[in-house]
């Protein structure tokens, strides 16, 4: 059973933050290098710190998870349906020092198209989903994205960290556009070993709510291999819509999704299916091709049905991101 008590989950996430060597969460310029050698997403560590230090955020988190549980139980009992498709309005904030960092309108359109394909289940590589997992694939999550504005700002800053400086004009960034009603993406230059990071729904509507992507890993055209299919954004948007890393950020941890096999940790590169892990005395292949793992972009191509339920609960009319139902 992959469900955990809310308090235990928060503590487990904090422990994972303190013990992991998989992620880089540097906020000083000198500590950052220019190229990511392994996929690194510090979203869970940032969240763990928030929940451990901010009682209001922890209370919002507990309320959200209780709501997700209620939504899923009601849906399975036939008492509630998802509120149809939602078309999320997107604002892309581009902070650039070089021409390469000033991502083009064409690349922004390409990234939006990738998100729509991945969350719509129409990605061409969905055909690679193993038969074992085809019965639990999400298919169409009923979430779509459309661009409403692009904000650009030239900067002299050469490196960015995870301290949200890019999200405030007073620290050289760009203020979010109405984050309760618009999904804000910040595209920045060099973040060293970090590809991107996101806020979870307990931050809905706050000044720093949204997703950050390093320009070398944004969209597909001209992006840096092996993270060059636009899946960094897919992964981070998954966090924004309340999906955890599939391994639960702990050895044999929980992502709060019943149909994703428990696994011993993150996977990297291009694993070969089947890839067996043993957790709780049970050996089975893991779903390394899930967007919420750490494999290369070309090796990830699915969400699960359980993840779809969590996404739908998050954007439902009573969910924490109901404000995105502007259009």
PDB file of C-alpha atoms in Angstrom:
ATOM      1  CA  UNK A   1       0.000   0.000   0.000  1.00  0.00           C
ATOM      2  CA  UNK A   2       1.566   3.258  -1.146  1.00  0.00           C
ATOM      3  CA  UNK A   3      -0.412   5.630   1.063  1.00  0.00           C
ATOM      4  CA  UNK A   4       1.341   7.368   3.957  1.00  0.00           C
ATOM      5  CA  UNK A   5       0.123   9.620   6.735  1.00  0.00           C
ATOM      6  CA  UNK A   6       0.583  13.257   5.825  1.00  0.00           C
ATOM      7  CA  UNK A   7       2.928  14.058   8.689  1.00  0.00           C
ATOM      8  CA  UNK A   8       5.074  11.025   8.024  1.00  0.00           C
ATOM      9  CA  UNK A   9       5.296  11.971   4.374  1.00  0.00           C
ATOM     10  CA  UNK A  10       6.567  15.442   5.158  1.00  0.00           C
ATOM     11  CA  UNK A  11       9.196  14.029   7.497  1.00  0.00           C
ATOM     12  CA  UNK A  12      10.214  11.446   4.935  1.00  0.00           C
ATOM     13  CA  UNK A  13      10.630  14.110   2.298  1.00  0.00           C
ATOM     14  CA  UNK A  14      12.816  16.125   4.643  1.00  0.00           C
ATOM     15  CA  UNK A  15      14.942  13.064   5.374  1.00  0.00           C
ATOM     16  CA  UNK A  16      15.336  12.448   1.662  1.00  0.00           C
ATOM     17  CA  UNK A  17      16.496  16.037   1.240  1.00  0.00           C
ATOM     18  CA  UNK A  18      19.124  15.601   3.925  1.00  0.00           C
ATOM     19  CA  UNK A  19      20.505  12.288   2.673  1.00  0.00           C
ATOM     20  CA  UNK A  20      20.213  12.321  -1.105  1.00  0.00           C
ATOM     21  CA  UNK A  21      23.217  12.737  -3.348  1.00  0.00           C
ATOM     22  CA  UNK A  22      21.122  12.675  -6.498  1.00  0.00           C
ATOM     23  CA  UNK A  23      20.208  16.384  -6.648  1.00  0.00           C
ATOM     24  CA  UNK A  24      21.994  19.713  -6.657  1.00  0.00           C
ATOM     25  CA  UNK A  25      20.347  22.619  -4.861  1.00  0.00           C
ATOM     26  CA  UNK A  26      22.933  25.373  -5.016  1.00  0.00           C
ATOM     27  CA  UNK A  27      21.793  28.968  -4.857  1.00  0.00           C
ATOM     28  CA  UNK A  28      25.137  30.748  -5.172  1.00  0.00           C
ATOM     29  CA  UNK A  29      26.592  31.567  -8.569  1.00  0.00           C
ATOM     30  CA  UNK A  30      30.068  30.191  -7.849  1.00  0.00           C
ATOM     31  CA  UNK A  31      28.710  26.765  -6.919  1.00  0.00           C
ATOM     32  CA  UNK A  32      26.983  26.232 -10.268  1.00  0.00           C
ATOM     33  CA  UNK A  33      28.550  24.559 -13.253  1.00  0.00           C
ATOM     34  CA  UNK A  34      27.439  25.039 -16.838  1.00  0.00           C
ATOM     35  CA  UNK A  35      26.212  21.605 -17.941  1.00  0.00           C
ATOM     36  CA  UNK A  36      24.003  19.017 -16.241  1.00  0.00           C
ATOM     37  CA  UNK A  37      25.810  15.672 -16.205  1.00  0.00           C
ATOM     38  CA  UNK A  38      22.788  13.911 -14.650  1.00  0.00           C
ATOM     39  CA  UNK A  39      19.171  14.931 -14.444  1.00  0.00           C
ATOM     40  CA  UNK A  40      18.563  17.002 -11.336  1.00  0.00           C
ATOM     41  CA  UNK A  41      15.224  18.407 -10.139  1.00  0.00           C
ATOM     42  CA  UNK A  42      15.298  19.892  -6.611  1.00  0.00           C
ATOM     43  CA  UNK A  43      11.529  20.536  -6.492  1.00  0.00           C
ATOM     44  CA  UNK A  44      10.911  17.910  -3.807  1.00  0.00           C
ATOM     45  CA  UNK A  45      13.757  19.183  -1.598  1.00  0.00           C
ATOM     46  CA  UNK A  46      12.506  22.756  -1.882  1.00  0.00           C
ATOM     47  CA  UNK A  47       9.030  21.573  -0.981  1.00  0.00           C
ATOM     48  CA  UNK A  48      10.302  19.536   1.980  1.00  0.00           C
ATOM     49  CA  UNK A  49      11.994  22.618   3.393  1.00  0.00           C
ATOM     50  CA  UNK A  50       8.829  24.665   2.879  1.00  0.00           C
ATOM     51  CA  UNK A  51       6.663  22.115   4.702  1.00  0.00           C
ATOM     52  CA  UNK A  52       9.178  21.797   7.534  1.00  0.00           C
ATOM     53  CA  UNK A  53       9.462  25.549   8.106  1.00  0.00           C
ATOM     54  CA  UNK A  54       6.061  26.948   7.136  1.00  0.00           C
ATOM     55  CA  UNK A  55       3.077  25.707   9.192  1.00  0.00           C
ATOM     56  CA  UNK A  56       0.579  27.435   6.877  1.00  0.00           C
ATOM     57  CA  UNK A  57       2.019  25.648   3.831  1.00  0.00           C
ATOM     58  CA  UNK A  58       1.958  22.340   5.671  1.00  0.00           C
ATOM     59  CA  UNK A  59      -1.692  22.879   6.582  1.00  0.00           C
ATOM     60  CA  UNK A  60      -2.522  23.668   2.948  1.00  0.00           C
ATOM     61  CA  UNK A  61      -0.629  20.553   1.871  1.00  0.00           C
ATOM     62  CA  UNK A  62      -2.571  18.321   4.278  1.00  0.00           C
ATOM     63  CA  UNK A  63      -5.883  19.809   3.142  1.00  0.00           C
ATOM     64  CA  UNK A  64      -4.951  19.306  -0.514  1.00  0.00           C
ATOM     65  CA  UNK A  65      -3.968  15.670  -0.005  1.00  0.00           C
ATOM     66  CA  UNK A  66      -7.180  15.019   1.889  1.00  0.00           C
ATOM     67  CA  UNK A  67      -9.074  16.536  -1.032  1.00  0.00           C
ATOM     68  CA  UNK A  68      -7.179  14.400  -3.543  1.00  0.00           C
ATOM     69  CA  UNK A  69      -8.037  11.279  -1.551  1.00  0.00           C
ATOM     70  CA  UNK A  70     -11.723  12.236  -1.416  1.00  0.00           C
ATOM     71  CA  UNK A  71     -11.816  13.052  -5.138  1.00  0.00           C
ATOM     72  CA  UNK A  72     -10.247   9.730  -6.150  1.00  0.00           C
ATOM     73  CA  UNK A  73     -12.499   7.687  -3.861  1.00  0.00           C
ATOM     74  CA  UNK A  74     -15.596   9.467  -5.152  1.00  0.00           C
ATOM     75  CA  UNK A  75     -14.488   9.053  -8.755  1.00  0.00           C
ATOM     76  CA  UNK A  76     -13.923   5.328  -8.326  1.00  0.00           C
ATOM     77  CA  UNK A  77     -17.310   4.983  -6.658  1.00  0.00           C
ATOM     78  CA  UNK A  78     -18.959   6.764  -9.573  1.00  0.00           C
ATOM     79  CA  UNK A  79     -20.066   9.684  -7.425  1.00  0.00           C
ATOM     80  CA  UNK A  80     -18.001  12.311  -9.229  1.00  0.00           C
ATOM     81  CA  UNK A  81     -16.543  12.839 -12.662  1.00  0.00           C
ATOM     82  CA  UNK A  82     -13.630  15.000 -13.675  1.00  0.00           C
ATOM     83  CA  UNK A  83     -14.779  18.491 -14.658  1.00  0.00           C
ATOM     84  CA  UNK A  84     -14.044  17.949 -18.346  1.00  0.00           C
ATOM     85  CA  UNK A  85     -10.932  19.233 -20.076  1.00  0.00           C
ATOM     86  CA  UNK A  86      -9.129  22.318 -18.808  1.00  0.00           C
ATOM     87  CA  UNK A  87      -7.166  24.641 -21.070  1.00  0.00           C
ATOM     88  CA  UNK A  88      -4.526  26.268 -18.869  1.00  0.00           C
ATOM     89  CA  UNK A  89      -3.389  29.786 -19.820  1.00  0.00           C
ATOM     90  CA  UNK A  90       0.407  30.095 -19.857  1.00  0.00           C
ATOM     91  CA  UNK A  91       2.699  33.088 -19.459  1.00  0.00           C
ATOM     92  CA  UNK A  92       6.350  32.490 -20.398  1.00  0.00           C
ATOM     93  CA  UNK A  93       8.871  34.813 -18.742  1.00  0.00           C
ATOM     94  CA  UNK A  94      12.240  34.823 -20.517  1.00  0.00           C
ATOM     95  CA  UNK A  95      15.356  36.153 -18.771  1.00  0.00           C
ATOM     96  CA  UNK A  96      18.337  36.227 -21.090  1.00  0.00           C
ATOM     97  CA  UNK A  97      21.933  37.439 -21.264  1.00  0.00           C
ATOM     98  CA  UNK A  98      22.819  35.885 -24.607  1.00  0.00           C
ATOM     99  CA  UNK A  99      20.902  35.408 -27.842  1.00  0.00           C
ATOM    100  CA  UNK A 100      20.777  31.653 -27.204  1.00  0.00           C
ATOM    101  CA  UNK A 101      19.085  32.235 -23.844  1.00  0.00           C
ATOM    102  CA  UNK A 102      16.464  34.485 -25.460  1.00  0.00           C
ATOM    103  CA  UNK A 103      14.391  31.510 -26.591  1.00  0.00           C
ATOM    104  CA  UNK A 104      12.409  32.235 -29.729  1.00  0.00           C
ATOM    105  CA  UNK A 105       8.657  32.386 -30.120  1.00  0.00           C
ATOM    106  CA  UNK A 106       8.956  29.242 -32.247  1.00  0.00           C
ATOM    107  CA  UNK A 107      10.658  27.361 -29.402  1.00  0.00           C
ATOM    108  CA  UNK A 108       8.016  28.510 -26.949  1.00  0.00           C
ATOM    109  CA  UNK A 109       5.294  27.277 -29.295  1.00  0.00           C
ATOM    110  CA  UNK A 110       7.174  23.996 -29.655  1.00  0.00           C
ATOM    111  CA  UNK A 111       7.342  23.527 -25.880  1.00  0.00           C
ATOM    112  CA  UNK A 112       3.627  24.209 -25.490  1.00  0.00           C
ATOM    113  CA  UNK A 113       2.938  21.640 -28.221  1.00  0.00           C
ATOM    114  CA  UNK A 114       5.118  19.079 -26.411  1.00  0.00           C
ATOM    115  CA  UNK A 115       3.216  19.652 -23.162  1.00  0.00           C
ATOM    116  CA  UNK A 116      -0.084  19.209 -24.968  1.00  0.00           C
ATOM    117  CA  UNK A 117       1.087  15.967 -26.568  1.00  0.00           C
ATOM    118  CA  UNK A 118       2.548  14.511 -23.366  1.00  0.00           C
ATOM    119  CA  UNK A 119      -0.425  15.442 -21.174  1.00  0.00           C
ATOM    120  CA  UNK A 120      -2.849  14.483 -23.940  1.00  0.00           C
ATOM    121  CA  UNK A 121      -1.287  11.068 -24.466  1.00  0.00           C
ATOM    122  CA  UNK A 122      -0.718  11.787 -28.161  1.00  0.00           C
ATOM    123  CA  UNK A 123       3.076  11.777 -27.970  1.00  0.00           C
ATOM    124  CA  UNK A 124       4.415   9.600 -30.794  1.00  0.00           C
ATOM    125  CA  UNK A 125       6.579   7.511 -28.461  1.00  0.00           C
ATOM    126  CA  UNK A 126       3.558   6.424 -26.391  1.00  0.00           C
ATOM    127  CA  UNK A 127       3.643   3.336 -28.608  1.00  0.00           C
ATOM    128  CA  UNK A 128       6.708   2.241 -26.632  1.00  0.00           C
ATOM    129  CA  UNK A 129       4.746   1.744 -23.401  1.00  0.00           C
ATOM    130  CA  UNK A 130       5.304  -1.887 -22.367  1.00  0.00           C
ATOM    131  CA  UNK A 131       2.303  -4.205 -22.422  1.00  0.00           C
ATOM    132  CA  UNK A 132       2.685  -4.643 -18.654  1.00  0.00           C
ATOM    133  CA  UNK A 133       1.861  -0.963 -18.153  1.00  0.00           C
ATOM    134  CA  UNK A 134      -0.507  -0.345 -21.074  1.00  0.00           C
ATOM    135  CA  UNK A 135      -3.488  -1.161 -18.843  1.00  0.00           C
ATOM    136  CA  UNK A 136      -2.597   1.622 -16.407  1.00  0.00           C
ATOM    137  CA  UNK A 137      -1.437   4.298 -18.832  1.00  0.00           C
ATOM    138  CA  UNK A 138      -3.078   7.680 -18.338  1.00  0.00           C
ATOM    139  CA  UNK A 139      -3.789   8.417 -21.967  1.00  0.00           C
ATOM    140  CA  UNK A 140      -5.425  11.839 -22.058  1.00  0.00           C
ATOM    141  CA  UNK A 141      -5.167  13.614 -18.701  1.00  0.00           C
ATOM    142  CA  UNK A 142      -7.697  16.195 -19.967  1.00  0.00           C
ATOM    143  CA  UNK A 143      -5.207  19.024 -19.422  1.00  0.00           C
ATOM    144  CA  UNK A 144      -4.224  21.383 -22.235  1.00  0.00           C
ATOM    145  CA  UNK A 145      -2.019  24.466 -22.341  1.00  0.00           C
ATOM    146  CA  UNK A 146      -2.184  27.624 -24.423  1.00  0.00           C
ATOM    147  CA  UNK A 147       0.163  30.594 -24.516  1.00  0.00           C
ATOM    148  CA  UNK A 148      -1.372  33.969 -23.639  1.00  0.00           C
ATOM    149  CA  UNK A 149       1.752  36.111 -23.277  1.00  0.00           C
ATOM    150  CA  UNK A 150       5.540  36.150 -23.418  1.00  0.00           C
ATOM    151  CA  UNK A 151       7.488  38.582 -21.237  1.00  0.00           C
ATOM    152  CA  UNK A 152      11.159  39.145 -22.050  1.00  0.00           C
ATOM    153  CA  UNK A 153      13.866  40.852 -20.027  1.00  0.00           C
ATOM    154  CA  UNK A 154      17.570  41.277 -20.687  1.00  0.00           C
ATOM    155  CA  UNK A 155      19.855  40.649 -17.716  1.00  0.00           C
ATOM    156  CA  UNK A 156      23.538  40.781 -16.873  1.00  0.00           C
ATOM    157  CA  UNK A 157      23.178  37.770 -14.588  1.00  0.00           C
ATOM    158  CA  UNK A 158      25.091  34.751 -15.859  1.00  0.00           C
ATOM    159  CA  UNK A 159      23.894  32.075 -13.425  1.00  0.00           C
ATOM    160  CA  UNK A 160      20.731  31.335 -11.496  1.00  0.00           C
ATOM    161  CA  UNK A 161      19.972  29.177  -8.478  1.00  0.00           C
ATOM    162  CA  UNK A 162      16.814  27.955  -6.750  1.00  0.00           C
ATOM    163  CA  UNK A 163      16.195  30.979  -4.510  1.00  0.00           C
ATOM    164  CA  UNK A 164      13.429  32.313  -6.804  1.00  0.00           C
ATOM    165  CA  UNK A 165      15.398  35.434  -7.741  1.00  0.00           C
ATOM    166  CA  UNK A 166      14.130  35.115 -11.306  1.00  0.00           C
ATOM    167  CA  UNK A 167      10.558  35.580 -10.033  1.00  0.00           C
ATOM    168  CA  UNK A 168      10.953  39.091  -8.564  1.00  0.00           C
ATOM    169  CA  UNK A 169      11.759  42.292 -10.418  1.00  0.00           C
ATOM    170  CA  UNK A 170      13.529  43.576  -7.297  1.00  0.00           C
ATOM    171  CA  UNK A 171      16.089  40.763  -7.587  1.00  0.00           C
ATOM    172  CA  UNK A 172      16.560  41.057 -11.344  1.00  0.00           C
ATOM    173  CA  UNK A 173      13.718  38.797 -12.386  1.00  0.00           C
ATOM    174  CA  UNK A 174      10.189  39.101 -13.766  1.00  0.00           C
ATOM    175  CA  UNK A 175       7.155  39.209 -11.500  1.00  0.00           C
ATOM    176  CA  UNK A 176       4.590  36.463 -12.057  1.00  0.00           C
ATOM    177  CA  UNK A 177       1.460  37.369 -13.989  1.00  0.00           C
ATOM    178  CA  UNK A 178      -1.614  36.719 -11.785  1.00  0.00           C
ATOM    179  CA  UNK A 179      -0.364  33.311 -10.569  1.00  0.00           C
ATOM    180  CA  UNK A 180      -3.798  32.317  -9.266  1.00  0.00           C
ATOM    181  CA  UNK A 181      -5.189  32.359 -12.800  1.00  0.00           C
ATOM    182  CA  UNK A 182      -2.147  31.925 -15.046  1.00  0.00           C
ATOM    183  CA  UNK A 183       0.521  29.257 -15.164  1.00  0.00           C
ATOM    184  CA  UNK A 184       3.866  31.067 -15.150  1.00  0.00           C
ATOM    185  CA  UNK A 185       7.005  29.556 -16.655  1.00  0.00           C
ATOM    186  CA  UNK A 186      10.369  31.250 -16.216  1.00  0.00           C
ATOM    187  CA  UNK A 187      13.096  30.414 -18.742  1.00  0.00           C
ATOM    188  CA  UNK A 188      16.548  31.377 -17.495  1.00  0.00           C
ATOM    189  CA  UNK A 189      20.104  30.856 -18.679  1.00  0.00           C
ATOM    190  CA  UNK A 190      22.610  28.743 -16.815  1.00  0.00           C
ATOM    191  CA  UNK A 191      21.427  26.846 -13.723  1.00  0.00           C
ATOM    192  CA  UNK A 192      24.426  24.534 -13.593  1.00  0.00           C
ATOM    193  CA  UNK A 193      23.444  20.956 -12.796  1.00  0.00           C
ATOM    194  CA  UNK A 194      19.776  21.867 -12.425  1.00  0.00           C
ATOM    195  CA  UNK A 195      17.424  21.440 -15.372  1.00  0.00           C
ATOM    196  CA  UNK A 196      14.405  23.020 -13.704  1.00  0.00           C
ATOM    197  CA  UNK A 197      12.211  23.158 -10.615  1.00  0.00           C
ATOM    198  CA  UNK A 198       8.591  23.760  -9.716  1.00  0.00           C
ATOM    199  CA  UNK A 199       6.212  24.763  -6.958  1.00  0.00           C
ATOM    200  CA  UNK A 200       3.530  22.320  -5.788  1.00  0.00           C
ATOM    201  CA  UNK A 201      -0.179  23.193  -5.325  1.00  0.00           C
ATOM    202  CA  UNK A 202       0.211  24.347  -1.717  1.00  0.00           C
ATOM    203  CA  UNK A 203       1.915  27.388  -3.293  1.00  0.00           C
ATOM    204  CA  UNK A 204      -1.015  28.063  -5.640  1.00  0.00           C
ATOM    205  CA  UNK A 205      -1.432  31.781  -6.284  1.00  0.00           C
ATOM    206  CA  UNK A 206       1.651  32.871  -4.341  1.00  0.00           C
ATOM    207  CA  UNK A 207       4.172  35.280  -5.876  1.00  0.00           C
ATOM    208  CA  UNK A 208       6.642  32.480  -6.662  1.00  0.00           C
ATOM    209  CA  UNK A 209       4.157  29.941  -8.040  1.00  0.00           C
ATOM    210  CA  UNK A 210       5.163  28.281 -11.287  1.00  0.00           C
ATOM    211  CA  UNK A 211       7.925  26.410 -13.075  1.00  0.00           C
ATOM    212  CA  UNK A 212      11.523  27.365 -13.894  1.00  0.00           C
ATOM    213  CA  UNK A 213      13.367  25.781 -16.833  1.00  0.00           C
ATOM    214  CA  UNK A 214      17.003  26.306 -17.809  1.00  0.00           C
ATOM    215  CA  UNK A 215      17.173  27.510 -21.416  1.00  0.00           C
ATOM    216  CA  UNK A 216      19.432  24.652 -22.654  1.00  0.00           C
ATOM    217  CA  UNK A 217      16.676  22.147 -21.765  1.00  0.00           C
ATOM    218  CA  UNK A 218      13.647  24.136 -22.949  1.00  0.00           C
ATOM    219  CA  UNK A 219      11.697  22.677 -25.904  1.00  0.00           C
ATOM    220  CA  UNK A 220      13.455  20.372 -28.382  1.00  0.00           C
ATOM    221  CA  UNK A 221      15.016  22.337 -31.222  1.00  0.00           C
ATOM    222  CA  UNK A 222      18.603  23.155 -30.320  1.00  0.00           C
ATOM    223  CA  UNK A 223      18.252  21.803 -26.772  1.00  0.00           C
ATOM    224  CA  UNK A 224      21.091  20.014 -25.015  1.00  0.00           C
ATOM    225  CA  UNK A 225      21.103  16.222 -25.274  1.00  0.00           C
ATOM    226  CA  UNK A 226      20.040  13.942 -23.708  1.00  0.00           C
ATOM    227  CA  UNK A 227      17.405  16.316 -22.287  1.00  0.00           C
ATOM    228  CA  UNK A 228      16.354  17.637 -25.679  1.00  0.00           C
ATOM    229  CA  UNK A 229      12.752  16.536 -26.215  1.00  0.00           C
ATOM    230  CA  UNK A 230      11.071  19.106 -23.983  1.00  0.00           C
ATOM    231  CA  UNK A 231      10.438  16.598 -21.185  1.00  0.00           C
ATOM    232  CA  UNK A 232      12.075  18.743 -18.497  1.00  0.00           C
ATOM    233  CA  UNK A 233       8.988  20.942 -18.701  1.00  0.00           C
ATOM    234  CA  UNK A 234       6.690  17.891 -18.731  1.00  0.00           C
ATOM    235  CA  UNK A 235       8.356  16.632 -15.533  1.00  0.00           C
ATOM    236  CA  UNK A 236       8.199  19.999 -13.777  1.00  0.00           C
ATOM    237  CA  UNK A 237       4.596  20.651 -14.816  1.00  0.00           C
ATOM    238  CA  UNK A 238       3.849  17.252 -13.297  1.00  0.00           C
ATOM    239  CA  UNK A 239       5.076  18.631  -9.961  1.00  0.00           C
ATOM    240  CA  UNK A 240       3.046  21.816 -10.483  1.00  0.00           C
ATOM    241  CA  UNK A 241      -0.017  19.578 -10.882  1.00  0.00           C
ATOM    242  CA  UNK A 242       0.819  17.627  -7.686  1.00  0.00           C
ATOM    243  CA  UNK A 243       2.818  14.645  -8.917  1.00  0.00           C
ATOM    244  CA  UNK A 244       5.793  13.460  -6.888  1.00  0.00           C
ATOM    245  CA  UNK A 245       8.945  11.780  -8.122  1.00  0.00           C
ATOM    246  CA  UNK A 246       7.980   8.213  -8.865  1.00  0.00           C
ATOM    247  CA  UNK A 247      10.384   6.738  -6.277  1.00  0.00           C
ATOM    248  CA  UNK A 248       9.004   8.969  -3.518  1.00  0.00           C
ATOM    249  CA  UNK A 249      12.427  10.525  -2.882  1.00  0.00           C
ATOM    250  CA  UNK A 250      13.390   7.658  -0.584  1.00  0.00           C
ATOM    251  CA  UNK A 251      14.514   4.074  -0.957  1.00  0.00           C
ATOM    252  CA  UNK A 252      11.304   2.197  -1.849  1.00  0.00           C
ATOM    253  CA  UNK A 253       9.405   5.385  -1.044  1.00  0.00           C
ATOM    254  CA  UNK A 254       5.851   6.360  -1.957  1.00  0.00           C
ATOM    255  CA  UNK A 255       4.670   8.732  -4.669  1.00  0.00           C
ATOM    256  CA  UNK A 256       1.086   8.375  -3.342  1.00  0.00           C
ATOM    257  CA  UNK A 257       0.028   6.653  -6.570  1.00  0.00           C
ATOM    258  CA  UNK A 258      -1.132   3.045  -6.359  1.00  0.00           C
ATOM    259  CA  UNK A 259      -0.429   1.956  -9.942  1.00  0.00           C
ATOM    260  CA  UNK A 260       3.218   3.039 -10.187  1.00  0.00           C
ATOM    261  CA  UNK A 261       5.432   0.176  -8.976  1.00  0.00           C
ATOM    262  CA  UNK A 262       7.528   0.981  -5.916  1.00  0.00           C
ATOM    263  CA  UNK A 263      11.199   1.380  -6.833  1.00  0.00           C
ATOM    264  CA  UNK A 264      14.459   1.653  -4.954  1.00  0.00           C
ATOM    265  CA  UNK A 265      15.441   5.056  -6.309  1.00  0.00           C
ATOM    266  CA  UNK A 266      15.759   7.292  -9.351  1.00  0.00           C
ATOM    267  CA  UNK A 267      16.727   5.893 -12.729  1.00  0.00           C
ATOM    268  CA  UNK A 268      19.021   7.580 -15.232  1.00  0.00           C
ATOM    269  CA  UNK A 269      20.011   7.271 -18.860  1.00  0.00           C
ATOM    270  CA  UNK A 270      18.132   4.870 -21.125  1.00  0.00           C
ATOM    271  CA  UNK A 271      17.282   1.722 -19.127  1.00  0.00           C
ATOM    272  CA  UNK A 272      16.159  -1.457 -20.843  1.00  0.00           C
ATOM    273  CA  UNK A 273      12.750  -2.912 -20.014  1.00  0.00           C
ATOM    274  CA  UNK A 274      12.172  -4.955 -17.913  1.00  0.00           C
ATOM    275  CA  UNK A 275      14.240  -3.409 -15.143  1.00  0.00           C
ATOM    276  CA  UNK A 276      13.640  -5.193 -11.845  1.00  0.00           C
ATOM    277  CA  UNK A 277      13.702  -3.678  -8.367  1.00  0.00           C
ATOM    278  CA  UNK A 278      12.880  -5.397  -5.081  1.00  0.00           C
ATOM    279  CA  UNK A 279      10.857  -3.476  -2.501  1.00  0.00           C
ATOM    280  CA  UNK A 280       9.027  -5.047   0.429  1.00  0.00           C
ATOM    281  CA  UNK A 281      10.235  -8.445  -0.676  1.00  0.00           C
ATOM    282  CA  UNK A 282       8.519  -8.105  -4.067  1.00  0.00           C
ATOM    283  CA  UNK A 283      10.571  -8.046  -7.273  1.00  0.00           C
ATOM    284  CA  UNK A 284       9.008  -6.488 -10.370  1.00  0.00           C
ATOM    285  CA  UNK A 285       9.880  -4.203 -13.230  1.00  0.00           C
ATOM    286  CA  UNK A 286       9.720  -0.507 -12.452  1.00  0.00           C
ATOM    287  CA  UNK A 287       7.993   2.125 -14.592  1.00  0.00           C
ATOM    288  CA  UNK A 288      11.200   3.979 -15.420  1.00  0.00           C
ATOM    289  CA  UNK A 289       9.585   5.367 -18.582  1.00  0.00           C
ATOM    290  CA  UNK A 290       7.306   7.533 -16.434  1.00  0.00           C
ATOM    291  CA  UNK A 291       7.719  11.286 -16.827  1.00  0.00           C
ATOM    292  CA  UNK A 292       8.307  11.602 -13.078  1.00  0.00           C
ATOM    293  CA  UNK A 293      11.518   9.526 -13.101  1.00  0.00           C
ATOM    294  CA  UNK A 294      14.977  10.901 -13.992  1.00  0.00           C
ATOM    295  CA  UNK A 295      15.680   9.000 -17.249  1.00  0.00           C
ATOM    296  CA  UNK A 296      16.731  10.736 -20.464  1.00  0.00           C
ATOM    297  CA  UNK A 297      14.004  12.509 -22.423  1.00  0.00           C
ATOM    298  CA  UNK A 298      13.940   9.774 -25.065  1.00  0.00           C
ATOM    299  CA  UNK A 299      13.323   7.119 -22.392  1.00  0.00           C
ATOM    300  CA  UNK A 300      10.265   8.716 -20.748  1.00  0.00           C
ATOM    301  CA  UNK A 301       6.876   8.692 -22.423  1.00  0.00           C
ATOM    302  CA  UNK A 302       3.964   8.068 -20.030  1.00  0.00           C
ATOM    303  CA  UNK A 303       1.889   9.076 -17.041  1.00  0.00           C
ATOM    304  CA  UNK A 304      -0.155   6.462 -15.179  1.00  0.00           C
ATOM    305  CA  UNK A 305      -3.919   6.410 -14.600  1.00  0.00           C
ATOM    306  CA  UNK A 306      -3.318   7.069 -10.899  1.00  0.00           C
ATOM    307  CA  UNK A 307      -1.250  10.126 -11.755  1.00  0.00           C
ATOM    308  CA  UNK A 308      -4.062  11.294 -14.029  1.00  0.00           C
ATOM    309  CA  UNK A 309      -6.443  11.089 -11.059  1.00  0.00           C
ATOM    310  CA  UNK A 310      -4.146  13.308  -8.982  1.00  0.00           C
ATOM    311  CA  UNK A 311      -3.851  15.816 -11.837  1.00  0.00           C
ATOM    312  CA  UNK A 312      -7.625  15.940 -12.296  1.00  0.00           C
ATOM    313  CA  UNK A 313      -8.177  16.377  -8.559  1.00  0.00           C
ATOM    314  CA  UNK A 314      -5.725  19.300  -8.619  1.00  0.00           C
ATOM    315  CA  UNK A 315      -7.428  21.199 -11.448  1.00  0.00           C
ATOM    316  CA  UNK A 316     -11.016  20.253 -10.497  1.00  0.00           C
ATOM    317  CA  UNK A 317     -13.468  23.051  -9.726  1.00  0.00           C
ATOM    318  CA  UNK A 318     -12.906  22.341  -6.014  1.00  0.00           C
ATOM    319  CA  UNK A 319      -9.171  21.670  -6.371  1.00  0.00           C
ATOM    320  CA  UNK A 320      -6.220  23.845  -5.354  1.00  0.00           C
ATOM    321  CA  UNK A 321      -5.602  25.010  -8.928  1.00  0.00           C
ATOM    322  CA  UNK A 322      -9.222  25.714  -9.815  1.00  0.00           C
ATOM    323  CA  UNK A 323      -8.183  29.316 -10.543  1.00  0.00           C
ATOM    324  CA  UNK A 324      -6.581  28.133 -13.777  1.00  0.00           C
ATOM    325  CA  UNK A 325     -10.104  27.544 -15.120  1.00  0.00           C
ATOM    326  CA  UNK A 326     -10.112  31.096 -16.495  1.00  0.00           C
ATOM    327  CA  UNK A 327     -10.906  29.967 -20.030  1.00  0.00           C
TER     328      UNK A 327
END
